[in-house]
Amino acid sequence: MELQTISEVTKNYQISTRTLRYYEQIGLLQSVKKEGYAYRAYDPYSLKRLEQILILRKLRIPLKEIQKILQGEESRVAIAVFQEKIKDLTNEITALAAVKAVIEQFATFLKENAEVEMSLGFLADETILQIMDTLPAAKTNLKEEITLNDLNTADNHLSKLKDVRIVYLPPTSVASIHLVGGTAEYDTGVKLQQFMIQTNLAGKKPDLRHYGFNHPNGVKPDGSDHGYERWITIPDDMEVHEPFAKKKFSGGLYAAHMIPMGNFEEWGWLAEWVNNSNEYEPNWGDPDCMNGSMEEHLNYINQYHLSNEDMDKCLQLDLLLPIRSKLSK
């Protein structure tokens, strides 16, 4: 039976080790430990399951729904998920088709009425009603046969971000917890929860913010050199004790994009947006710390008392990529 290491899987399937570890953490995927291997690997069954997960992700099926599909023993579970997704997509397609038709009619109207002054006057109620009366019923025209290449092309198009925000994070004091090896991300989360409770930080700093990042990313197949660091903002005069360290976050400008927990492939989408921007460019930092990129755990002040498993079910993250303006050069 042919096995693939985590390094081979990430290369062959263009997926990050972080994503693979998360799929295992939530029970979507399993690696195996075989005699003669110093680390965990993936067998053909696991690889086939990974392919199914990746296809469902390209179809925009949320991870929690993918869990229902792959862990359910009856086809009705998958049918219910797909039917709900079809309903959502149908509503979206109909709405977009109506918007497209109106814009096409506006363009036609302006071409045929060259004397109309370019002002908001052409959007008067009477004009809009006349145009709406001429709109055809919304239609969709999809190919009868969709190939995997078609799906990949659609995925590439849909992966173009349109909701990136530019945010400035002010300088602030933070309490830092950093671990390497084992389940660093989970363990730092537990310690941060304990810190929040023991210090009553929510009462002392109700505007607290929580950031996290790989430190380092790690290159070993068994993940023993993978680390994670978490920051929680604290009052400037607050002292902290080991295993926490007090640090100063210098702040800065970031491109921000929100994801539900687990959608880590969208890091690549955000990086592509920044690289293609006419106004901004990356302002990379320490390569051992995700080049200065971070994940902000949104609404953490209302979730820190939950278990890590329950938190992951509702957690939203802001992906934060450091940038600088091209215009200020």
mmCIF file of C-alpha atoms in Angstrom:
data_model
loop_
_atom_site.group_PDB
_atom_site.id
_atom_site.type_symbol
_atom_site.label_atom_id
_atom_site.label_comp_id
_atom_site.label_asym_id
_atom_site.label_seq_id
_atom_site.Cartn_x
_atom_site.Cartn_y
_atom_site.Cartn_z
ATOM 1 C CA MET A 1 0.000 0.000 0.000
ATOM 2 C CA GLU A 2 1.525 3.292 -1.104
ATOM 3 C CA LEU A 3 1.732 5.981 1.564
ATOM 4 C CA GLN A 4 2.337 9.705 1.167
ATOM 5 C CA THR A 5 4.004 11.914 3.756
ATOM 6 C CA ILE A 6 2.419 15.179 4.823
ATOM 7 C CA SER A 7 5.009 17.022 2.728
ATOM 8 C CA GLU A 8 4.089 14.998 -0.359
ATOM 9 C CA VAL A 9 0.368 15.556 0.226
ATOM 10 C CA THR A 10 0.739 19.319 0.587
ATOM 11 C CA LYS A 11 2.765 19.434 -2.643
ATOM 12 C CA ASN A 12 0.568 17.074 -4.676
ATOM 13 C CA TYR A 13 -2.748 18.572 -3.581
ATOM 14 C CA GLN A 14 -1.680 22.217 -3.166
ATOM 15 C CA ILE A 15 -2.924 22.340 0.403
ATOM 16 C CA SER A 16 -1.223 23.739 3.501
ATOM 17 C CA THR A 17 -0.061 21.600 6.425
ATOM 18 C CA ARG A 18 -2.187 23.849 8.645
ATOM 19 C CA THR A 19 -5.298 22.857 6.712
ATOM 20 C CA LEU A 20 -4.403 19.160 6.836
ATOM 21 C CA ARG A 21 -3.903 19.314 10.605
ATOM 22 C CA TYR A 22 -7.224 21.080 11.033
ATOM 23 C CA TYR A 23 -9.053 18.457 8.950
ATOM 24 C CA GLU A 24 -7.603 15.803 11.273
ATOM 25 C CA GLN A 25 -8.472 17.838 14.368
ATOM 26 C CA ILE A 26 -12.171 17.992 13.453
ATOM 27 C CA GLY A 27 -12.297 14.342 12.390
ATOM 28 C CA LEU A 28 -12.623 14.836 8.639
ATOM 29 C CA LEU A 29 -9.366 13.081 7.812
ATOM 30 C CA GLN A 30 -7.105 10.488 9.411
ATOM 31 C CA SER A 31 -3.402 9.852 8.980
ATOM 32 C CA VAL A 32 -1.803 6.502 9.753
ATOM 33 C CA LYS A 33 1.315 5.356 11.602
ATOM 34 C CA LYS A 34 3.043 2.443 9.866
ATOM 35 C CA GLU A 35 6.065 0.361 10.746
ATOM 36 C CA GLY A 36 9.186 1.744 9.126
ATOM 37 C CA TYR A 37 7.841 5.305 9.082
ATOM 38 C CA ALA A 38 9.112 7.763 11.671
ATOM 39 C CA TYR A 39 6.051 9.950 11.177
ATOM 40 C CA ARG A 40 2.386 9.776 10.271
ATOM 41 C CA ALA A 41 1.403 9.401 6.629
ATOM 42 C CA TYR A 42 -1.681 9.128 4.439
ATOM 43 C CA ASP A 43 -2.913 5.927 2.793
ATOM 44 C CA PRO A 44 -4.950 5.675 -0.447
ATOM 45 C CA TYR A 45 -8.230 5.716 1.489
ATOM 46 C CA SER A 46 -7.300 8.963 3.266
ATOM 47 C CA LEU A 47 -6.109 10.528 0.013
ATOM 48 C CA LYS A 48 -9.383 9.632 -1.707
ATOM 49 C CA ARG A 49 -11.268 11.196 1.186
ATOM 50 C CA LEU A 50 -9.093 14.307 0.922
ATOM 51 C CA GLU A 51 -9.951 14.568 -2.782
ATOM 52 C CA GLN A 52 -13.648 14.420 -1.874
ATOM 53 C CA ILE A 53 -13.194 17.167 0.712
ATOM 54 C CA LEU A 54 -11.358 19.418 -1.744
ATOM 55 C CA ILE A 55 -14.025 18.957 -4.436
ATOM 56 C CA LEU A 56 -16.790 19.768 -1.955
ATOM 57 C CA ARG A 57 -14.860 22.858 -0.834
ATOM 58 C CA LYS A 58 -14.644 23.996 -4.475
ATOM 59 C CA LEU A 59 -18.434 23.623 -4.566
ATOM 60 C CA ARG A 60 -18.547 26.071 -1.615
ATOM 61 C CA ILE A 61 -19.903 23.487 0.800
ATOM 62 C CA PRO A 62 -19.033 24.598 4.379
ATOM 63 C CA LEU A 63 -16.804 22.296 6.432
ATOM 64 C CA LYS A 64 -19.534 21.533 8.969
ATOM 65 C CA GLU A 65 -21.767 20.366 6.113
ATOM 66 C CA ILE A 66 -18.923 18.317 4.619
ATOM 67 C CA GLN A 67 -18.644 16.583 7.984
ATOM 68 C CA LYS A 68 -22.321 15.636 7.785
ATOM 69 C CA ILE A 69 -21.904 14.288 4.251
ATOM 70 C CA LEU A 70 -18.768 12.214 4.807
ATOM 71 C CA GLN A 71 -19.658 10.979 8.280
ATOM 72 C CA GLY A 72 -23.262 10.156 7.440
ATOM 73 C CA GLU A 73 -24.104 6.613 6.399
ATOM 74 C CA GLU A 74 -27.236 7.491 4.443
ATOM 75 C CA SER A 75 -27.383 9.329 1.128
ATOM 76 C CA ARG A 76 -30.299 11.435 2.361
ATOM 77 C CA VAL A 77 -27.832 13.414 4.481
ATOM 78 C CA ALA A 78 -25.851 14.460 1.393
ATOM 79 C CA ILE A 79 -29.052 15.065 -0.582
ATOM 80 C CA ALA A 80 -30.360 17.444 2.097
ATOM 81 C CA VAL A 81 -27.078 19.406 2.134
ATOM 82 C CA PHE A 82 -26.964 19.616 -1.664
ATOM 83 C CA GLN A 83 -30.602 20.665 -1.971
ATOM 84 C CA GLU A 84 -30.086 23.462 0.550
ATOM 85 C CA LYS A 85 -27.008 24.631 -1.367
ATOM 86 C CA ILE A 86 -28.932 24.491 -4.660
ATOM 87 C CA LYS A 87 -31.643 26.657 -3.103
ATOM 88 C CA ASP A 88 -29.068 29.235 -1.945
ATOM 89 C CA LEU A 89 -27.316 29.276 -5.318
ATOM 90 C CA THR A 90 -30.595 29.547 -7.244
ATOM 91 C CA ASN A 91 -31.594 32.598 -5.234
ATOM 92 C CA GLU A 92 -28.162 34.149 -5.762
ATOM 93 C CA ILE A 93 -28.145 33.408 -9.501
ATOM 94 C CA THR A 94 -31.638 34.898 -9.917
ATOM 95 C CA ALA A 95 -30.653 38.034 -8.019
ATOM 96 C CA LEU A 96 -27.418 38.473 -10.002
ATOM 97 C CA ALA A 97 -29.223 37.853 -13.302
ATOM 98 C CA ALA A 98 -31.707 40.628 -12.456
ATOM 99 C CA VAL A 99 -28.899 43.052 -11.577
ATOM 100 C CA LYS A 100 -27.019 42.146 -14.776
ATOM 101 C CA ALA A 101 -30.149 42.679 -16.877
ATOM 102 C CA VAL A 102 -30.798 46.119 -15.347
ATOM 103 C CA ILE A 103 -27.202 47.243 -15.959
ATOM 104 C CA GLU A 104 -27.397 46.010 -19.574
ATOM 105 C CA GLN A 105 -30.598 47.991 -20.063
ATOM 106 C CA PHE A 106 -29.010 51.099 -18.539
ATOM 107 C CA ALA A 107 -26.098 50.793 -20.986
ATOM 108 C CA THR A 108 -28.502 50.354 -23.917
ATOM 109 C CA PHE A 109 -30.624 53.290 -22.763
ATOM 110 C CA LEU A 110 -27.624 55.619 -22.624
ATOM 111 C CA LYS A 111 -26.369 54.492 -26.048
ATOM 112 C CA GLU A 112 -29.775 55.173 -27.621
ATOM 113 C CA ASN A 113 -30.266 58.489 -25.818
ATOM 114 C CA ALA A 114 -27.018 60.314 -26.377
ATOM 115 C CA GLU A 115 -28.624 63.611 -25.432
ATOM 116 C CA VAL A 116 -29.159 62.509 -21.838
ATOM 117 C CA GLU A 117 -26.812 64.409 -19.529
ATOM 118 C CA MET A 118 -24.491 62.238 -17.510
ATOM 119 C CA SER A 119 -25.955 62.889 -14.106
ATOM 120 C CA LEU A 120 -28.189 60.979 -11.746
ATOM 121 C CA GLY A 121 -31.114 62.373 -13.693
ATOM 122 C CA PHE A 122 -31.178 59.321 -15.936
ATOM 123 C CA LEU A 123 -31.899 57.230 -12.833
ATOM 124 C CA ALA A 124 -35.206 58.971 -12.189
ATOM 125 C CA ASP A 125 -38.050 56.736 -11.020
ATOM 126 C CA GLU A 126 -39.861 56.990 -14.366
ATOM 127 C CA THR A 127 -36.784 55.865 -16.293
ATOM 128 C CA ILE A 128 -36.199 52.940 -13.963
ATOM 129 C CA LEU A 129 -39.815 51.789 -14.309
ATOM 130 C CA GLN A 130 -39.610 51.965 -18.111
ATOM 131 C CA ILE A 131 -36.439 49.897 -18.120
ATOM 132 C CA MET A 132 -37.796 47.359 -15.645
ATOM 133 C CA ASP A 133 -40.808 46.787 -17.902
ATOM 134 C CA THR A 134 -38.503 45.698 -20.725
ATOM 135 C CA LEU A 135 -36.508 43.182 -18.659
ATOM 136 C CA PRO A 136 -36.707 39.552 -19.730
ATOM 137 C CA ALA A 137 -37.258 36.836 -17.161
ATOM 138 C CA ALA A 138 -34.030 35.827 -15.459
ATOM 139 C CA LYS A 139 -32.530 32.743 -17.060
ATOM 140 C CA THR A 140 -29.518 30.578 -16.431
ATOM 141 C CA ASN A 141 -27.606 28.721 -19.102
ATOM 142 C CA LEU A 142 -25.330 26.084 -17.644
ATOM 143 C CA LYS A 143 -23.561 23.378 -19.620
ATOM 144 C CA GLU A 144 -25.179 19.964 -19.417
ATOM 145 C CA GLU A 145 -21.799 18.392 -18.695
ATOM 146 C CA ILE A 146 -19.369 20.015 -16.296
ATOM 147 C CA THR A 147 -15.803 18.711 -16.282
ATOM 148 C CA LEU A 148 -13.330 18.953 -13.411
ATOM 149 C CA ASN A 149 -11.471 21.548 -15.461
ATOM 150 C CA ASP A 150 -14.675 23.605 -15.638
ATOM 151 C CA LEU A 151 -14.982 23.299 -11.867
ATOM 152 C CA ASN A 152 -11.386 24.425 -11.351
ATOM 153 C CA THR A 153 -11.952 27.401 -13.663
ATOM 154 C CA ALA A 154 -15.092 28.353 -11.740
ATOM 155 C CA ASP A 155 -13.231 27.947 -8.447
ATOM 156 C CA ASN A 156 -10.455 30.265 -9.638
ATOM 157 C CA HIS A 157 -13.017 32.887 -10.630
ATOM 158 C CA LEU A 158 -14.982 32.619 -7.383
ATOM 159 C CA SER A 159 -11.783 32.792 -5.345
ATOM 160 C CA LYS A 160 -11.206 36.404 -6.378
ATOM 161 C CA LEU A 161 -11.858 38.343 -3.197
ATOM 162 C CA LYS A 162 -14.193 41.325 -3.306
ATOM 163 C CA ASP A 163 -14.551 41.978 0.427
ATOM 164 C CA VAL A 164 -11.024 42.931 1.490
ATOM 165 C CA ARG A 165 -10.866 45.723 4.079
ATOM 166 C CA ILE A 166 -7.914 47.979 4.811
ATOM 167 C CA VAL A 167 -7.479 48.344 8.578
ATOM 168 C CA TYR A 168 -5.008 50.096 10.842
ATOM 169 C CA LEU A 169 -4.115 48.312 14.071
ATOM 170 C CA PRO A 170 -2.805 50.721 16.748
ATOM 171 C CA PRO A 171 0.295 49.970 18.852
ATOM 172 C CA THR A 172 -0.545 48.174 22.081
ATOM 173 C CA SER A 173 0.812 45.995 24.865
ATOM 174 C CA VAL A 174 0.116 42.273 24.570
ATOM 175 C CA ALA A 175 0.501 39.159 26.675
ATOM 176 C CA SER A 176 2.125 36.455 24.548
ATOM 177 C CA ILE A 177 2.003 32.658 24.907
ATOM 178 C CA HIS A 178 4.201 30.580 22.576
ATOM 179 C CA LEU A 179 4.641 26.797 22.302
ATOM 180 C CA VAL A 180 6.380 24.544 19.770
ATOM 181 C CA GLY A 181 5.598 20.911 18.987
ATOM 182 C CA GLY A 182 2.717 18.661 19.909
ATOM 183 C CA THR A 183 -0.634 20.412 19.641
ATOM 184 C CA ALA A 184 0.769 23.931 19.999
ATOM 185 C CA GLU A 185 -2.299 25.723 18.674
ATOM 186 C CA TYR A 186 -4.666 23.831 20.977
ATOM 187 C CA ASP A 187 -2.413 24.062 24.038
ATOM 188 C CA THR A 188 -1.822 27.816 23.700
ATOM 189 C CA GLY A 189 -5.582 28.258 23.389
ATOM 190 C CA VAL A 190 -6.175 26.433 26.676
ATOM 191 C CA LYS A 191 -3.506 28.471 28.473
ATOM 192 C CA LEU A 192 -4.939 31.718 27.118
ATOM 193 C CA GLN A 193 -8.395 30.774 28.399
ATOM 194 C CA GLN A 194 -6.910 30.136 31.858
ATOM 195 C CA PHE A 195 -5.096 33.496 31.706
ATOM 196 C CA MET A 196 -8.333 35.298 30.827
ATOM 197 C CA ILE A 197 -10.137 33.769 33.816
ATOM 198 C CA GLN A 198 -7.328 34.131 36.355
ATOM 199 C CA THR A 199 -6.652 37.806 35.540
ATOM 200 C CA ASN A 200 -10.269 38.856 34.873
ATOM 201 C CA LEU A 201 -8.905 40.461 31.713
ATOM 202 C CA ALA A 202 -12.367 40.846 30.173
ATOM 203 C CA GLY A 203 -13.291 43.164 33.046
ATOM 204 C CA LYS A 204 -10.030 45.104 32.935
ATOM 205 C CA LYS A 205 -9.936 45.535 29.145
ATOM 206 C CA PRO A 206 -13.367 45.119 27.523
ATOM 207 C CA ASP A 207 -11.943 46.205 24.148
ATOM 208 C CA LEU A 208 -9.347 43.392 24.138
ATOM 209 C CA ARG A 209 -8.274 41.789 20.856
ATOM 210 C CA HIS A 210 -6.822 38.324 20.286
ATOM 211 C CA TYR A 211 -4.276 37.529 17.546
ATOM 212 C CA GLY A 212 -2.527 34.289 16.625
ATOM 213 C CA PHE A 213 0.068 33.091 14.114
ATOM 214 C CA ASN A 214 2.313 30.132 13.285
ATOM 215 C CA HIS A 215 5.726 30.454 14.954
ATOM 216 C CA PRO A 216 7.413 28.792 13.194
ATOM 217 C CA ASN A 217 5.505 27.257 10.297
ATOM 218 C CA GLY A 218 7.499 24.049 10.690
ATOM 219 C CA VAL A 219 8.929 21.838 7.973
ATOM 220 C CA LYS A 220 9.172 18.404 9.608
ATOM 221 C CA PRO A 221 6.568 15.875 8.414
ATOM 222 C CA ASP A 222 5.591 14.939 11.980
ATOM 223 C CA GLY A 223 4.887 18.571 12.926
ATOM 224 C CA SER A 224 7.339 18.489 15.849
ATOM 225 C CA ASP A 225 8.836 21.847 14.817
ATOM 226 C CA HIS A 226 5.496 23.549 14.225
ATOM 227 C CA GLY A 227 4.733 26.285 16.756
ATOM 228 C CA TYR A 228 1.913 28.692 17.480
ATOM 229 C CA GLU A 229 1.911 32.037 19.293
ATOM 230 C CA ARG A 230 -1.094 33.906 20.645
ATOM 231 C CA TRP A 231 -1.361 37.539 21.696
ATOM 232 C CA ILE A 232 -4.041 39.124 23.824
ATOM 233 C CA THR A 233 -4.060 42.902 24.230
ATOM 234 C CA ILE A 234 -3.660 44.081 27.832
ATOM 235 C CA PRO A 235 -3.536 47.421 29.718
ATOM 236 C CA ASP A 236 -0.109 49.049 29.373
ATOM 237 C CA ASP A 237 0.516 48.882 33.145
ATOM 238 C CA MET A 238 -0.442 45.239 33.529
ATOM 239 C CA GLU A 239 2.268 42.723 34.465
ATOM 240 C CA VAL A 240 2.194 39.079 33.337
ATOM 241 C CA HIS A 241 3.951 35.931 34.540
ATOM 242 C CA GLU A 242 5.376 32.833 32.881
ATOM 243 C CA PRO A 243 4.558 31.083 30.655
ATOM 244 C CA PHE A 244 3.286 34.430 29.321
ATOM 245 C CA ALA A 245 5.571 37.263 28.243
ATOM 246 C CA LYS A 246 4.702 40.937 27.914
ATOM 247 C CA LYS A 247 5.443 42.392 24.487
ATOM 248 C CA LYS A 248 4.787 45.570 22.545
ATOM 249 C CA PHE A 249 2.868 45.200 19.281
ATOM 250 C CA SER A 250 3.912 48.037 16.980
ATOM 251 C CA GLY A 251 0.668 47.994 15.003
ATOM 252 C CA GLY A 252 0.430 48.886 11.350
ATOM 253 C CA LEU A 253 -1.627 48.692 8.171
ATOM 254 C CA TYR A 254 -3.218 45.382 7.162
ATOM 255 C CA ALA A 255 -5.393 43.906 4.445
ATOM 256 C CA ALA A 256 -8.191 42.055 6.248
ATOM 257 C CA HIS A 257 -10.536 39.292 5.084
ATOM 258 C CA MET A 258 -12.937 37.371 7.317
ATOM 259 C CA ILE A 259 -13.315 33.583 7.184
ATOM 260 C CA PRO A 260 -15.087 30.928 9.245
ATOM 261 C CA MET A 261 -12.698 28.696 11.174
ATOM 262 C CA GLY A 262 -10.989 26.214 8.859
ATOM 263 C CA ASN A 263 -11.098 28.086 5.541
ATOM 264 C CA PHE A 264 -7.331 28.552 5.577
ATOM 265 C CA GLU A 265 -7.054 28.207 1.791
ATOM 266 C CA GLU A 266 -8.326 31.787 1.672
ATOM 267 C CA TRP A 267 -4.909 32.986 2.869
ATOM 268 C CA GLY A 268 -3.796 32.398 -0.715
ATOM 269 C CA TRP A 269 -6.724 34.409 -2.036
ATOM 270 C CA LEU A 270 -5.847 37.342 0.219
ATOM 271 C CA ALA A 271 -2.181 37.259 -0.817
ATOM 272 C CA GLU A 272 -3.236 37.268 -4.471
ATOM 273 C CA TRP A 273 -5.498 40.283 -3.866
ATOM 274 C CA VAL A 274 -2.636 42.238 -2.293
ATOM 275 C CA ASN A 275 -0.165 41.239 -5.026
ATOM 276 C CA ASN A 276 -2.614 42.439 -7.686
ATOM 277 C CA SER A 277 -3.503 45.694 -5.908
ATOM 278 C CA ASN A 278 -2.679 49.002 -7.582
ATOM 279 C CA GLU A 279 -2.602 50.798 -4.231
ATOM 280 C CA TYR A 280 -0.941 48.394 -1.783
ATOM 281 C CA GLU A 281 1.888 45.890 -1.598
ATOM 282 C CA PRO A 282 2.961 43.354 1.052
ATOM 283 C CA ASN A 283 4.986 44.673 3.957
ATOM 284 C CA TRP A 284 6.455 41.364 5.042
ATOM 285 C CA GLY A 285 7.911 40.785 8.493
ATOM 286 C CA ASP A 286 9.621 37.864 10.244
ATOM 287 C CA PRO A 287 9.509 34.763 7.983
ATOM 288 C CA ASP A 288 9.376 32.513 11.067
ATOM 289 C CA CYS A 289 6.140 34.260 12.131
ATOM 290 C CA MET A 290 4.046 33.960 8.961
ATOM 291 C CA ASN A 291 5.938 36.962 7.533
ATOM 292 C CA GLY A 292 4.087 39.256 9.922
ATOM 293 C CA SER A 293 0.617 37.977 8.991
ATOM 294 C CA MET A 294 -1.845 37.189 11.779
ATOM 295 C CA GLU A 295 -5.278 35.777 12.460
ATOM 296 C CA GLU A 296 -7.579 37.793 14.701
ATOM 297 C CA HIS A 297 -10.075 35.706 16.655
ATOM 298 C CA LEU A 298 -13.193 37.838 16.408
ATOM 299 C CA ASN A 299 -15.562 38.246 19.370
ATOM 300 C CA TYR A 300 -13.133 36.338 21.587
ATOM 301 C CA ILE A 301 -14.291 38.207 24.676
ATOM 302 C CA ASN A 302 -17.646 36.413 24.424
ATOM 303 C CA GLN A 303 -16.199 33.006 23.502
ATOM 304 C CA TYR A 304 -13.113 32.410 25.653
ATOM 305 C CA HIS A 305 -15.114 30.444 28.233
ATOM 306 C CA LEU A 306 -16.132 27.847 25.590
ATOM 307 C CA SER A 307 -14.217 24.650 24.902
ATOM 308 C CA ASN A 308 -11.915 24.748 21.872
ATOM 309 C CA GLU A 309 -14.295 22.414 20.038
ATOM 310 C CA ASP A 310 -17.366 24.583 20.720
ATOM 311 C CA MET A 311 -15.419 27.747 19.900
ATOM 312 C CA ASP A 312 -14.374 26.371 16.509
ATOM 313 C CA LYS A 313 -18.031 25.832 15.596
ATOM 314 C CA CYS A 314 -18.810 29.562 15.784
ATOM 315 C CA LEU A 315 -15.375 31.148 15.432
ATOM 316 C CA GLN A 316 -14.748 33.749 12.757
ATOM 317 C CA LEU A 317 -11.235 34.861 11.941
ATOM 318 C CA ASP A 318 -9.912 37.993 10.308
ATOM 319 C CA LEU A 319 -6.931 37.102 8.142
ATOM 320 C CA LEU A 320 -4.525 40.037 8.487
ATOM 321 C CA LEU A 321 -1.759 40.535 5.919
ATOM 322 C CA PRO A 322 0.679 43.422 6.544
ATOM 323 C CA ILE A 323 0.729 46.008 3.740
ATOM 324 C CA ARG A 324 2.019 49.418 2.845
ATOM 325 C CA SER A 325 0.817 52.011 0.391
ATOM 326 C CA LYS A 326 2.438 52.189 -3.026
ATOM 327 C CA LEU A 327 1.327 55.813 -3.287
ATOM 328 C CA SER A 328 3.428 56.998 -0.332
ATOM 329 C CA LYS A 329 6.734 56.025 -1.938
#
